[in-house]
Coordinates of C-alpha atoms in Angstrom, one line a residue:
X36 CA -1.8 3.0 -23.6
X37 CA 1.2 5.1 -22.7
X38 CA 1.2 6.3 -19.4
X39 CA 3.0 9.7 -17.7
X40 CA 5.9 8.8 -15.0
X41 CA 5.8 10.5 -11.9
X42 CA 8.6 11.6 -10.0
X43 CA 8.8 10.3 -6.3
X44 CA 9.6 13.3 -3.9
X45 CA 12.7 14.4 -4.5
X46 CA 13.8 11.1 -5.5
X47 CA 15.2 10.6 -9.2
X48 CA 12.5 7.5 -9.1
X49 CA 9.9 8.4 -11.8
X50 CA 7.2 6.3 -11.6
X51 CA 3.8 4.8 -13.2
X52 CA 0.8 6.2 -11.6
X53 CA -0.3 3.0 -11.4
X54 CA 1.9 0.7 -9.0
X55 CA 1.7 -3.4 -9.0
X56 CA 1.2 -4.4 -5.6
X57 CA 1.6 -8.1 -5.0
X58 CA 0.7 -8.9 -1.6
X59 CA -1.9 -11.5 -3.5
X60 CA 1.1 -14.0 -4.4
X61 CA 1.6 -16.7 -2.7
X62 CA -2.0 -17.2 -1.1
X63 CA -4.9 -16.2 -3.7
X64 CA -2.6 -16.6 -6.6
X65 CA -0.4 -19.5 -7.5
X66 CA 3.1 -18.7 -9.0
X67 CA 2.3 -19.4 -12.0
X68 CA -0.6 -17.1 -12.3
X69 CA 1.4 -14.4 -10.7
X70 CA 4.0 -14.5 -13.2
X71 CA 1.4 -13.9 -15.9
X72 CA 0.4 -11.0 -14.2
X73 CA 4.0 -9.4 -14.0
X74 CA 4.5 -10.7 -17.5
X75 CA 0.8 -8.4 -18.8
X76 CA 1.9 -5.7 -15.9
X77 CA 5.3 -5.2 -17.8
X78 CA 3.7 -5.6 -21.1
X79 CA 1.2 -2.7 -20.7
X80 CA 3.7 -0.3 -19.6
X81 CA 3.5 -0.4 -16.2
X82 CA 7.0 0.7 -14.7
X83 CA 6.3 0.0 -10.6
X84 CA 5.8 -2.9 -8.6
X85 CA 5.6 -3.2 -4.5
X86 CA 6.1 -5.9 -2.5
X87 CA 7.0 -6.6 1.4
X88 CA 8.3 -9.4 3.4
X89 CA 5.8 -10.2 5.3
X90 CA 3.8 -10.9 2.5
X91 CA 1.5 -13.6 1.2
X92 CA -2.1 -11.9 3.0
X93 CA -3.5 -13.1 4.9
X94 CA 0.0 -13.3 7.2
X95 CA 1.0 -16.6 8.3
X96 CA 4.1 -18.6 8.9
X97 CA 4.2 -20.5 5.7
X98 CA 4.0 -18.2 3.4
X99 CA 5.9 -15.0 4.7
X100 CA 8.4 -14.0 2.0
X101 CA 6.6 -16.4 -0.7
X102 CA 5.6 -12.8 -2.5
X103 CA 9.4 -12.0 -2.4
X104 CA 10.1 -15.4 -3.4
X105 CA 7.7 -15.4 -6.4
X106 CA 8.9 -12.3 -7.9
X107 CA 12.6 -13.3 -7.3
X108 CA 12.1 -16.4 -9.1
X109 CA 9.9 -14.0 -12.3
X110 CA 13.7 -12.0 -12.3
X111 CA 15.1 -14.7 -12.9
X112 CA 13.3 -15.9 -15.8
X113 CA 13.1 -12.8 -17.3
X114 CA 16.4 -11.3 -17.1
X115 CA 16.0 -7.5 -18.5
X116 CA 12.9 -7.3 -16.7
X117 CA 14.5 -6.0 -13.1
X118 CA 15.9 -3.0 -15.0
X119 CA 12.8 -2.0 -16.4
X120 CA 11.1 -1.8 -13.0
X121 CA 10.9 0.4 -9.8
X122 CA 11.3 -2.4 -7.2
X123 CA 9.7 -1.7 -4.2
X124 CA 9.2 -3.4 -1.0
X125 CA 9.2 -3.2 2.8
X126 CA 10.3 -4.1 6.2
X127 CA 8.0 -4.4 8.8
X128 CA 7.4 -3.4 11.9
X129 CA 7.0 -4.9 15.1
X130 CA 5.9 -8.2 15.3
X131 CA 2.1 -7.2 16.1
X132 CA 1.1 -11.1 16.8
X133 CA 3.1 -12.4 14.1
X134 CA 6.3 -14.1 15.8
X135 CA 7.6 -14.9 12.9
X136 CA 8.9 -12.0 11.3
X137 CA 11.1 -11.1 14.2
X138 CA 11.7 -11.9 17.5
X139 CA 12.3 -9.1 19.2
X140 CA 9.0 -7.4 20.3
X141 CA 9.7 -4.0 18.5
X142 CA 12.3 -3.2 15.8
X143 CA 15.5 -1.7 16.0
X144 CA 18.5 -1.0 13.5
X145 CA 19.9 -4.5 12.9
X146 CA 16.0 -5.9 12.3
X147 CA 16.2 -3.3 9.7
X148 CA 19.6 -4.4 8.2
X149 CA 19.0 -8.2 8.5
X150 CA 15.6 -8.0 6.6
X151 CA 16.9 -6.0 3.9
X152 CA 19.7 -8.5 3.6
X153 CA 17.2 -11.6 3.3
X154 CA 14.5 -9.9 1.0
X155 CA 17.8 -9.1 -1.4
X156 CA 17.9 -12.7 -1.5
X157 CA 14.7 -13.8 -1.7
X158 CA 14.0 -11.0 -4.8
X159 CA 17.4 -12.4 -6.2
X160 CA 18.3 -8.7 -6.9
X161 CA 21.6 -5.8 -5.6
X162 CA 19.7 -3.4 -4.8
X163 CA 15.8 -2.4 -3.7
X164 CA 14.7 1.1 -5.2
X165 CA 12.5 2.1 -3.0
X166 CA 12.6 0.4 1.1
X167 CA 9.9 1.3 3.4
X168 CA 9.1 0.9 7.0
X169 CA 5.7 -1.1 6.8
X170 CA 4.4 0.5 9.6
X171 CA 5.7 2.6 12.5
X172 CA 7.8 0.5 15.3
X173 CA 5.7 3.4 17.7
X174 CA 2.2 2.6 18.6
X175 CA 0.5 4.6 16.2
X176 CA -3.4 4.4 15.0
X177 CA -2.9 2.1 12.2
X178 CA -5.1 -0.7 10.5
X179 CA -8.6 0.1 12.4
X180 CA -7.1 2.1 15.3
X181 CA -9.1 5.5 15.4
X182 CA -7.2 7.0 18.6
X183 CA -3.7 7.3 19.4
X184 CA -3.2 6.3 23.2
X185 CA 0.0 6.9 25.3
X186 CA -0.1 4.7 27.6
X187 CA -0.3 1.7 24.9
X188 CA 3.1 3.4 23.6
X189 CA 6.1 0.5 23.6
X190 CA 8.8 1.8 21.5
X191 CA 12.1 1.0 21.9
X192 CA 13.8 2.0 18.8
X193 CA 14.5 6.0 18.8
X194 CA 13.4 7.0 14.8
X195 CA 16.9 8.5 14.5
X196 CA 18.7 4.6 15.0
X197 CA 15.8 3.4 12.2
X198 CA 17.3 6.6 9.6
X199 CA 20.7 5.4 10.9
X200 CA 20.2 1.6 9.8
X201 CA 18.6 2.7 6.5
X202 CA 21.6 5.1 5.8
X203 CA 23.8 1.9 6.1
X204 CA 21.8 0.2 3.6
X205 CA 21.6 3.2 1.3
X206 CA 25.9 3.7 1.5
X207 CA 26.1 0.1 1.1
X208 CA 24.1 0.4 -2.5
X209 CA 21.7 -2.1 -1.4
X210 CA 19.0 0.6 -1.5
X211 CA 18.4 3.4 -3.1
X212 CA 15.4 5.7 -1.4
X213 CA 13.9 5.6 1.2
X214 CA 9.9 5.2 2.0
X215 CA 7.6 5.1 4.7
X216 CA 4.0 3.5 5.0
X217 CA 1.0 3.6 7.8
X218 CA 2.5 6.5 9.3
X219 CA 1.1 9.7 10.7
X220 CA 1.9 13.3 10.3
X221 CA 3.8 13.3 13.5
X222 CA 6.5 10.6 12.5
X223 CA 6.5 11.5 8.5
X224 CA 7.5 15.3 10.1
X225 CA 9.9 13.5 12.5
X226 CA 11.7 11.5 9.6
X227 CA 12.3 13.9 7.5
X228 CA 13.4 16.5 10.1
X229 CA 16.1 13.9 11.0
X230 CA 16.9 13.1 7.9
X231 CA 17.8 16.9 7.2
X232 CA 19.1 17.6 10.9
X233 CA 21.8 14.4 10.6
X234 CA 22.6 14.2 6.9
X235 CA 20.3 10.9 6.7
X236 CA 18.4 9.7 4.0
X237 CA 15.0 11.7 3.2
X238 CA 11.9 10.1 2.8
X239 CA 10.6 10.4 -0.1
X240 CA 7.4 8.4 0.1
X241 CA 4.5 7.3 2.7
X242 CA 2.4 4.1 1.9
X243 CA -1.4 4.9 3.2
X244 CA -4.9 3.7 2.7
X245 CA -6.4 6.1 0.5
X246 CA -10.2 5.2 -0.8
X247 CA -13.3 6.0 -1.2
X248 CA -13.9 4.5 2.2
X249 CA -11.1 5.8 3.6
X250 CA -9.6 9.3 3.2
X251 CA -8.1 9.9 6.5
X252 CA -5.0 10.9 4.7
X253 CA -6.7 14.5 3.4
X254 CA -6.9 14.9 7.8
X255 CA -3.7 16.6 8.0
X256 CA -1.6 13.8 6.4
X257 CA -1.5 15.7 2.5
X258 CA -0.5 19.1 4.0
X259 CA 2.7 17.4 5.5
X260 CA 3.1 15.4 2.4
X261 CA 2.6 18.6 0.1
X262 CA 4.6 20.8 2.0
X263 CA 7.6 18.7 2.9
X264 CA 7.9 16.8 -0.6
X265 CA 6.0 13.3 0.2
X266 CA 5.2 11.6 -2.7
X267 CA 1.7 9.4 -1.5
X268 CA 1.2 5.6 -2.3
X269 CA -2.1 5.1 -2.2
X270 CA -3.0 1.0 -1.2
X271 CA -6.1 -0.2 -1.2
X272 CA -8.3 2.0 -3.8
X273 CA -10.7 -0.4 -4.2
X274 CA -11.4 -1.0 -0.3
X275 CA -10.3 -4.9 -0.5
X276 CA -13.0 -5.7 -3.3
X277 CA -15.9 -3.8 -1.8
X278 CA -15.8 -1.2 -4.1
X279 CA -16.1 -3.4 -7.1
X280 CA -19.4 -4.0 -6.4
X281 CA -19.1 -7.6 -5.8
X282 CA -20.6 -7.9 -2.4
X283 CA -23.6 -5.2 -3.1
X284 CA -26.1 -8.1 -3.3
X285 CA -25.0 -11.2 -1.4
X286 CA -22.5 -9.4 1.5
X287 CA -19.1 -10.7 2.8
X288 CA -20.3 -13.8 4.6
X289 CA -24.1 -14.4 3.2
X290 CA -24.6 -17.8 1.4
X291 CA -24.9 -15.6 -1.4
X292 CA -21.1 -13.6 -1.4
X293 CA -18.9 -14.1 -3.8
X294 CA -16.7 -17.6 -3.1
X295 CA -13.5 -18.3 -3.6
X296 CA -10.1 -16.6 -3.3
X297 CA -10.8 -15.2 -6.7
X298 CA -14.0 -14.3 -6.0
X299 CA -13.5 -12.4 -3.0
X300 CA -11.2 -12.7 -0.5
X301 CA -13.1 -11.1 2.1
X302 CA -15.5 -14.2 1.7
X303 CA -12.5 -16.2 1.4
X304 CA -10.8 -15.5 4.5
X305 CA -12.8 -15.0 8.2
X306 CA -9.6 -12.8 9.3
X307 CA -10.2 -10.0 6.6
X308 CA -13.7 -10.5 7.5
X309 CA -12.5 -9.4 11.4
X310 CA -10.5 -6.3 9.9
X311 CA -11.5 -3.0 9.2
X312 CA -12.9 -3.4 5.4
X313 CA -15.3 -6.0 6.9
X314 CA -17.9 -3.6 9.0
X315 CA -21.0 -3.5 8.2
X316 CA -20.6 0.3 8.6
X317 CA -18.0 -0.1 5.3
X318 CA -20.4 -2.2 3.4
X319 CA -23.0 0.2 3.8
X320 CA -21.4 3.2 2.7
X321 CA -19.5 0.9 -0.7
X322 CA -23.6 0.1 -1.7
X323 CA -23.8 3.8 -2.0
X324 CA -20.9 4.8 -4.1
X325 CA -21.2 2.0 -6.0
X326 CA -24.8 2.8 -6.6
X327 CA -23.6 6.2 -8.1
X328 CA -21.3 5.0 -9.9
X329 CA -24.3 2.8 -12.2
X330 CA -26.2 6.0 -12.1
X331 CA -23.5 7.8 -14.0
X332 CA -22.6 4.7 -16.2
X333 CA -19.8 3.8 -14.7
X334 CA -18.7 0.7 -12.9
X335 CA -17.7 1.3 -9.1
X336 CA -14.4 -0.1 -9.8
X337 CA -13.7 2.8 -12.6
X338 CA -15.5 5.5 -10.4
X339 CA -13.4 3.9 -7.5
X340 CA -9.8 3.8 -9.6
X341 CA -10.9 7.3 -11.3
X342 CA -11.5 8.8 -8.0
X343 CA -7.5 8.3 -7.1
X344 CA -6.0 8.3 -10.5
X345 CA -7.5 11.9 -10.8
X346 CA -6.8 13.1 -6.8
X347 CA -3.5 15.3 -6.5
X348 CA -2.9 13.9 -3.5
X349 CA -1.8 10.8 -5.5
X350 CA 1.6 9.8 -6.7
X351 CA 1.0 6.5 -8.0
X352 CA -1.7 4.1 -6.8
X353 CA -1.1 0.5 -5.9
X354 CA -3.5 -2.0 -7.5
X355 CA -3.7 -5.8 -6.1
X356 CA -5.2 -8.2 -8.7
X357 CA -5.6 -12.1 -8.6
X358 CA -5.9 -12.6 -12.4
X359 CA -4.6 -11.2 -15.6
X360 CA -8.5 -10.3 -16.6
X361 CA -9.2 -7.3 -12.9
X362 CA -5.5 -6.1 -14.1
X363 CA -6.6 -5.3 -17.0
X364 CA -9.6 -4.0 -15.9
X365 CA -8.3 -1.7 -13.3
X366 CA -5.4 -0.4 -15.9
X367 CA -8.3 0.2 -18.5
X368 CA -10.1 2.4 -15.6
X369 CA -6.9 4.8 -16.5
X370 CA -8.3 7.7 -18.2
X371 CA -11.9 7.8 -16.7
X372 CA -13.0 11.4 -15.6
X373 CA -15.3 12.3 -12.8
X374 CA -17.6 15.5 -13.6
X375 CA -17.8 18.2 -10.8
X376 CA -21.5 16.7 -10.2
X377 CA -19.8 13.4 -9.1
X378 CA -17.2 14.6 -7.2
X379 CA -19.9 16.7 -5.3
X380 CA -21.9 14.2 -4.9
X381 CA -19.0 11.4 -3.7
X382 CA -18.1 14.1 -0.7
X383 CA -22.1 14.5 0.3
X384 CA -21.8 10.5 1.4
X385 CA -18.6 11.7 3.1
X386 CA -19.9 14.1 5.0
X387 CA -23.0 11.6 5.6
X388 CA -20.5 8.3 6.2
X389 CA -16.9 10.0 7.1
X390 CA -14.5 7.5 6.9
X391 CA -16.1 4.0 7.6
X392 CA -13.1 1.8 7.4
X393 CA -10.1 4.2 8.9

């Protein structure tokens, strides 16, 4: 399988429509096991791989930066691998109950510079090809959040310092491009007008949930990304595992759902189970798409993958995987085609279930 390469913005980054994301390393999958994975992801002709440094998920002390870590130590066993790839990975924002990625409450320019500096390290690589913000350093509605509210609003860091830090990264060749992810049409407008304003790097990509559960991006978000060049990551496709179709008949926390951190890890870890993939209200409406993706002889994971493979909205879409066996799965979903009777019929349980896990 041969797949096109997509250009990112106005980047000279051309990409697999598929992406690697990796935030699985470290926590559901051993080293190892995630060094197969790269090893098949490579193999089948996938160009793109995304990572951040506050990953292992679930985020905890121990294991922030192991994802770096892992990959890092794949480089190095595999030395013309890093010039085959698009390396892409992420600083995050402020702290948001985890002390140990920073410790000042927000995130200003030398946060920026420091963790570029560290996850260089950790990746054992020059330069990062692609460094987003993870999420905004304003208080945005982001992860759950449906309603943006002033008065929560603690930034300290104006968004021209963040494009001044990343511009010292990007003259310093330790990045390339520059990216953005959990962001709103506000602040993606606001980047790239500075950008343009100040002679600071553009934007050239926005990391978003984008899933059957959760289309919140087609709310405004594409006509800012189409008209000002955005190129859209889309994480989370199949809704943390719910739109596999694995929790249809036994649930998330049932004696009866799927066990293990292979199995599931929204039975595998209470704190997913607390986050916005585990309502009840997101359940609900996965039984249904997955149910018409059976009656058209699909599985909900290629109905899922097909519905944002085939969305123009898309630049490349970031899969997470904790075994060689769903990678291959989700890259063999590549190629399925939903009819006009589908589609019609996936935006009717929109319109009946809008956007259950925003």
């Amino acid at each position: 399988m041969t797949f096109p390469l997509v250009q990112l913005g106005t980047s000279d980054l051309r990409v697999t429509p598929i992406c690697l994301g990796t935030m699985t390393f470290g926590e559901q999958v051993n080293e190892a096991d995630a060094h197969a994975i790269l090893d098949r992801s490579l193999a089948r002709g996938v160009n793109f791989i995304d990572t951040a440094e506050m990953y292992a998920v679930p985020a905890k002390a121990e294991t922030c930066g192991a994802t770096e870590t892992i990959i890092g130590n794949w480089f190095a066993k595999n030395p013309g691998a890093r010039n085959q790839l698009v390396l892409a990975t992420k600083v995050a924002g402020p702290s948001r109950g985890m002390p140990w990625i920073r410790e000042n409450s927000g995130m200003n320019g030398q946060d920026i510079l420091a963790a570029c500096d560290a996850s260089l390290r950790r990746l054992q690589t020059d330069v990062i090809d692609l460094y987003q913000i993870h999420w905004p350093e304003r208080h945005v509605p982001a992860f759950g959040m449906a309603y943006y509210d002033p008065s929560k609003e603690k930034s300290v860091t104006s968004i021209h310092e963040q494009l001044d830090a990343l511009a010292q990264l990007v003259k310093a060749g330790k990045v390339r491009y520059v990216g953005l992810s959990n962001e709103t049409p506000y602040g993606v407008h606001e980047f790239v007008r500075l950008a343009e304003q100040h002679g600071l790097p553009r934007v050239q990509t926005v990391q978003n949930p984008y899933c059957l559960l959760n289309r919140t991006y087609e709310n405004a978000l594409d006509e800012t990304c189409h008209r000002l060049n955005v190129a859209l990551l889309a994480y989370s496709p199949l809704a943390f595992g719910l739109l596999t179709g694995k929790y249809d008949e036994g649930g998330i926390d049932g004696p009866t759902a799927p066990q293990g951190a292979q199995g599931g890890r929204m039975s595998a870890y209470e704190s997913m189970r607390k986050q916005r993939w585990g309502r009840p209200e997101a359940l609900a409406a996965a039984r249904r798409y997955n149910t018409l993706a059976r009656d058209n002889g699909m599985t909900p994971t290629q109905m899922a993958l097909a519905f944002c493979y085939t969305k123009w909205q898309v630049a490349s879409t970031i899969i997470g995987v904790t075994s060689v066996a769903q990678l291959d799965a989700d890259l063999d979903a590549w190629g399925t085609t939903l009819s006009p009777e589908v589609l019609a019929a996936i935006d009717a349980i929109r319109w009946d279930v809008r956007d259950p896990a925003l």
